[in-house]
Tab-separated table of C-alpha atoms in Angstrom:
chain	number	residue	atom	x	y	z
A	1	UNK	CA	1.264	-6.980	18.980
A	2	UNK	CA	1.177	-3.820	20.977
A	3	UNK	CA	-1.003	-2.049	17.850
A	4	UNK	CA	-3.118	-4.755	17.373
A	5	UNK	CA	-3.980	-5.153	21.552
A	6	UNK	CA	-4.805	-1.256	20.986
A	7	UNK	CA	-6.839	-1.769	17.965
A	8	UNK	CA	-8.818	-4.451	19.620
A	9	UNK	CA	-9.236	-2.875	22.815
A	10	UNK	CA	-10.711	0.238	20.820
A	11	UNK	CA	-13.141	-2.114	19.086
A	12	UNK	CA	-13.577	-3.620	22.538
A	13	UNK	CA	-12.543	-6.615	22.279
A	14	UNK	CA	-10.691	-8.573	25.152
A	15	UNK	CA	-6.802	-7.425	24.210
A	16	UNK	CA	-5.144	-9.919	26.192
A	17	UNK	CA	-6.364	-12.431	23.481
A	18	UNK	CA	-3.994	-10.833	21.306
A	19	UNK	CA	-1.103	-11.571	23.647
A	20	UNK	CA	-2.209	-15.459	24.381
A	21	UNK	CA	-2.472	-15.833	20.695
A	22	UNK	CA	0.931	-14.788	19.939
A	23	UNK	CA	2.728	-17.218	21.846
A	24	UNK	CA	0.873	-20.003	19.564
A	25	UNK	CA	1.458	-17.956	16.621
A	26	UNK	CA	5.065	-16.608	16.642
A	27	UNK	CA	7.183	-19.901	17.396
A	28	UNK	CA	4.475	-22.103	14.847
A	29	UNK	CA	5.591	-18.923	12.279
A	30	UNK	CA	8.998	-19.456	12.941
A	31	UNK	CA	9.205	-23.390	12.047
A	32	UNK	CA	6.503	-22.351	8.847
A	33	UNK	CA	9.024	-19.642	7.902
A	34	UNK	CA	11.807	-22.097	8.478
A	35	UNK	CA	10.722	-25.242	6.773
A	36	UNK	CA	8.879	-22.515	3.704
A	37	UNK	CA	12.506	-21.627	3.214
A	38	UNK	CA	14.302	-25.117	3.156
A	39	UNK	CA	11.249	-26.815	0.784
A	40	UNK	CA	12.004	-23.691	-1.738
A	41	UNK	CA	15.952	-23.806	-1.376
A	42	UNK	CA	15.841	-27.949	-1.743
A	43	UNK	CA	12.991	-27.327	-4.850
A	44	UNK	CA	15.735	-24.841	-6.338
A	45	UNK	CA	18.391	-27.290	-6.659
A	46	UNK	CA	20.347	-26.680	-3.218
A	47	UNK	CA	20.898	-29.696	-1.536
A	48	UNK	CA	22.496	-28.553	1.444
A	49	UNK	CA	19.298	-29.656	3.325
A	50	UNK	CA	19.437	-33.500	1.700
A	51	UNK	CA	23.195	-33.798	2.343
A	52	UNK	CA	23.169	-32.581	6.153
A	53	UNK	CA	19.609	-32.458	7.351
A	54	UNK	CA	20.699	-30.919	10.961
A	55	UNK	CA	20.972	-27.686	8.193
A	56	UNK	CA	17.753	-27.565	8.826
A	57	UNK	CA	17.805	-26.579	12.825
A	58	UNK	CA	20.483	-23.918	12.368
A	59	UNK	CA	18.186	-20.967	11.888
A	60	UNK	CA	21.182	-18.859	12.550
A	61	UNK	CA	22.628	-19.788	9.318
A	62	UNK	CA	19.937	-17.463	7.959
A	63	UNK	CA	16.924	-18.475	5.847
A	64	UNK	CA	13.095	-17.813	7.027
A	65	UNK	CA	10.534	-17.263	4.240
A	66	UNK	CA	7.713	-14.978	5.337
A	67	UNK	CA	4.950	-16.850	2.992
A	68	UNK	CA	5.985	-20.022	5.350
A	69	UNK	CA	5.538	-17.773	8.389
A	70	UNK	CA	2.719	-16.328	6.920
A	71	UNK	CA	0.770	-19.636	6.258
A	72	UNK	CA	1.407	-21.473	9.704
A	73	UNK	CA	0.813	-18.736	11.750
A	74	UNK	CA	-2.312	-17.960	10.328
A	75	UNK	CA	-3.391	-21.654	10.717
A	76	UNK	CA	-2.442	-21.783	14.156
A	77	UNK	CA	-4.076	-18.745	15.071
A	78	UNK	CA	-7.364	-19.849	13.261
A	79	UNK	CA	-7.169	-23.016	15.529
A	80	UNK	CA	-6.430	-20.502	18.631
A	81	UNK	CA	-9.757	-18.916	17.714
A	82	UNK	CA	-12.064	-21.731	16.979
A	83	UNK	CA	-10.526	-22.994	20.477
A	84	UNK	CA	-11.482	-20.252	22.449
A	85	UNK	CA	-14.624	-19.041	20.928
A	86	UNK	CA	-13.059	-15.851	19.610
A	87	UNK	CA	-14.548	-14.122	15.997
A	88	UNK	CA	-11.796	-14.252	13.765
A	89	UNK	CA	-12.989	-11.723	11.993
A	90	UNK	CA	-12.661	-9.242	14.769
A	91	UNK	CA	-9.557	-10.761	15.343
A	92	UNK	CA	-8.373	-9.983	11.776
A	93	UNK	CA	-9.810	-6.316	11.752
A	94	UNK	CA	-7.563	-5.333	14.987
A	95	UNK	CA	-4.629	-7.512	13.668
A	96	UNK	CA	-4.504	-6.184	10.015
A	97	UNK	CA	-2.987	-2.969	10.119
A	98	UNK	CA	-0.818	-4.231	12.563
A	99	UNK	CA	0.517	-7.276	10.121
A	100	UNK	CA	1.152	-4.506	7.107
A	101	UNK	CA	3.079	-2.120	9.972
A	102	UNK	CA	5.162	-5.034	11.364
A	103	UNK	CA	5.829	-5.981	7.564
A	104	UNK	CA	6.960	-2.473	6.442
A	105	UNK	CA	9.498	-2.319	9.305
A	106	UNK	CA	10.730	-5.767	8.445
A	107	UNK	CA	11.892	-4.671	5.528
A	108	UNK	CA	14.614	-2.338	6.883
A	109	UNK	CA	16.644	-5.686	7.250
A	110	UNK	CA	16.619	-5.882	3.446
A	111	UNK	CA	18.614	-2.922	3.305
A	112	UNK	CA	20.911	-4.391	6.093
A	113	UNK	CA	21.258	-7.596	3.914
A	114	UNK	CA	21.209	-5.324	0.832
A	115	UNK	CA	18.616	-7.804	-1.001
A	116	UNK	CA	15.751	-6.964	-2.535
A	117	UNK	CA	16.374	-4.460	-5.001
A	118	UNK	CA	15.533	-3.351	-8.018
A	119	UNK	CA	17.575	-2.643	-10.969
A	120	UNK	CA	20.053	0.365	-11.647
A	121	UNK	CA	19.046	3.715	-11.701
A	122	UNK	CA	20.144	7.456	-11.450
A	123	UNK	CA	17.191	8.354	-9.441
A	124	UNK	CA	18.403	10.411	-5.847
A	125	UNK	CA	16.985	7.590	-3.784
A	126	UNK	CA	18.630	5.023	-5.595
A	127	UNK	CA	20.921	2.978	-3.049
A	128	UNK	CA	24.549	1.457	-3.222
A	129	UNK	CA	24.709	-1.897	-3.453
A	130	UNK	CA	28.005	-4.025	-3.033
A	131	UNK	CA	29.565	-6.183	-5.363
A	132	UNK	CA	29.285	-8.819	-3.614
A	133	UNK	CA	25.524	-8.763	-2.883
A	134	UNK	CA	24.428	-8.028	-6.634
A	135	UNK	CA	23.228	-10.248	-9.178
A	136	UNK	CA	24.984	-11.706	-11.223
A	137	UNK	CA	23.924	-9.578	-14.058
A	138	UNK	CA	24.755	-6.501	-11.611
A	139	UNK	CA	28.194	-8.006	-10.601
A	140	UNK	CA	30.370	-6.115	-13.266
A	141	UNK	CA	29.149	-2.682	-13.204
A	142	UNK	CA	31.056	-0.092	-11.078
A	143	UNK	CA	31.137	0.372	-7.633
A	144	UNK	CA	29.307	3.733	-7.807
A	145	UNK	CA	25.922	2.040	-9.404
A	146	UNK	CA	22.890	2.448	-7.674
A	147	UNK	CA	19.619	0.462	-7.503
A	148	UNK	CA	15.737	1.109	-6.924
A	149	UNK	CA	15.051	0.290	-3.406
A	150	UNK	CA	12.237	-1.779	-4.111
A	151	UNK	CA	12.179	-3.124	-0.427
A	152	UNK	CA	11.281	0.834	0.446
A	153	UNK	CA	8.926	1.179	-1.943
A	154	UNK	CA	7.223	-1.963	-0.327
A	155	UNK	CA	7.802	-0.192	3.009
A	156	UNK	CA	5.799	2.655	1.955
A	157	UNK	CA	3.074	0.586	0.743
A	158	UNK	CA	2.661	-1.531	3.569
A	159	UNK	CA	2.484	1.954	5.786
A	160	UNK	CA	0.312	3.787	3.558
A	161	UNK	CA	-2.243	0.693	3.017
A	162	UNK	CA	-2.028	0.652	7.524
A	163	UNK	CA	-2.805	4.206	7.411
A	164	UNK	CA	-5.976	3.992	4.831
A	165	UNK	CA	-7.500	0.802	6.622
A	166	UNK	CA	-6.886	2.553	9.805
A	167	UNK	CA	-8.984	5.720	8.395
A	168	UNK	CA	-11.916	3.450	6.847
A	169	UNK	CA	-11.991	1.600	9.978
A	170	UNK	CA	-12.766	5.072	11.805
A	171	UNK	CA	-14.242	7.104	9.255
A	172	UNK	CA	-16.828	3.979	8.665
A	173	UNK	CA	-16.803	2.661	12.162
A	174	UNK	CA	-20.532	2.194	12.650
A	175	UNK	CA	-21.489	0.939	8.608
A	176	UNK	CA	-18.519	-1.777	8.667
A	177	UNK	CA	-19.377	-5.104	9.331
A	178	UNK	CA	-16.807	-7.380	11.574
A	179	UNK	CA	-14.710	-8.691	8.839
A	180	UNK	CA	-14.537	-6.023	6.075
């Protein structure tokens, strides 16, 4: 939020719009992230969710889906918009960078969880993974196996695609149209 108020600001828009929006935004997320997760767990054959449906409130339990978050955040904040007379596509130029930056760093908890990797390899970067977190395909081979980070490769997209819309958005500043 703090890079997108700056982004905005420099394209001078009113930043504190950034702010207002988020409170909208980040709790609307949340339950979209939430309820993304259940829908997929339930459509995957888990029916913790149908057998106990207070499952559902315990967020703490783990399970947010970030295509959930994704989609009912931007709704809301497409409705926040509309509502106050705002151009959503400034809104969206100052906010994008900011999205893929605030993605990359959320990945670092897939290395916490140890999820989100890719299959074995010898490479130096290649991480340990415990036996307990593998696949089950991965669960038999020995403890000293490592596997492609695949979340850091993400990562590294998500900061280098920041960094190049960052320098179009500069470089280009006076040819781009709100929105491109």
């Amino acid at each position: 939020a703090v890079f997108a108020e700056r982004e905005a600001r420099r394209r001078g828009y009113v930043s504190e719009y950034v702010w207002d929006a988020l409170i909208w935004i980040l709790p609307v997320g949340i339950i979209g992230a939430r309820l993304w997760f259940v829908f997929n767990a339930t459509l995957g054959g888990n029916d913790r969710y149908l057998e106990d449906p207070a499952e559902i409130l315990r967020i703490w339990n783990g399970g947010l889906h970030i295509f959930g978050g994704f989609l009912f955040g931007a709704a809301t904040l497409l409705i926040y918009l509309r509502r106050n007379n705002l151009n959503p596509w400034l809104f969206l130029d100052s906010a994008g960078p900011a999205v893929l930056i605030g993605q990359g760093i959320g990945r670092i908890a897939n290395f916490i969880n140890q999820e989100l990797y890719g299959p074995p390899t010898t490479m130096p970067w290649g991480i340990p993974i415990d036996a307990i977190h593998r696949l089950p395909q991965y669960a038999s081979l020995p403890e000293t196996t490592r596997f492609h980070p695949t979340f850091a490769y993400e990562m590294l997209w998500n900061f280098a695609a920041a960094g190049l819309l960052l320098w179009l958005s500069r470089r280009y500043e006076k040819e781009l149209k709100p929105g491109t």
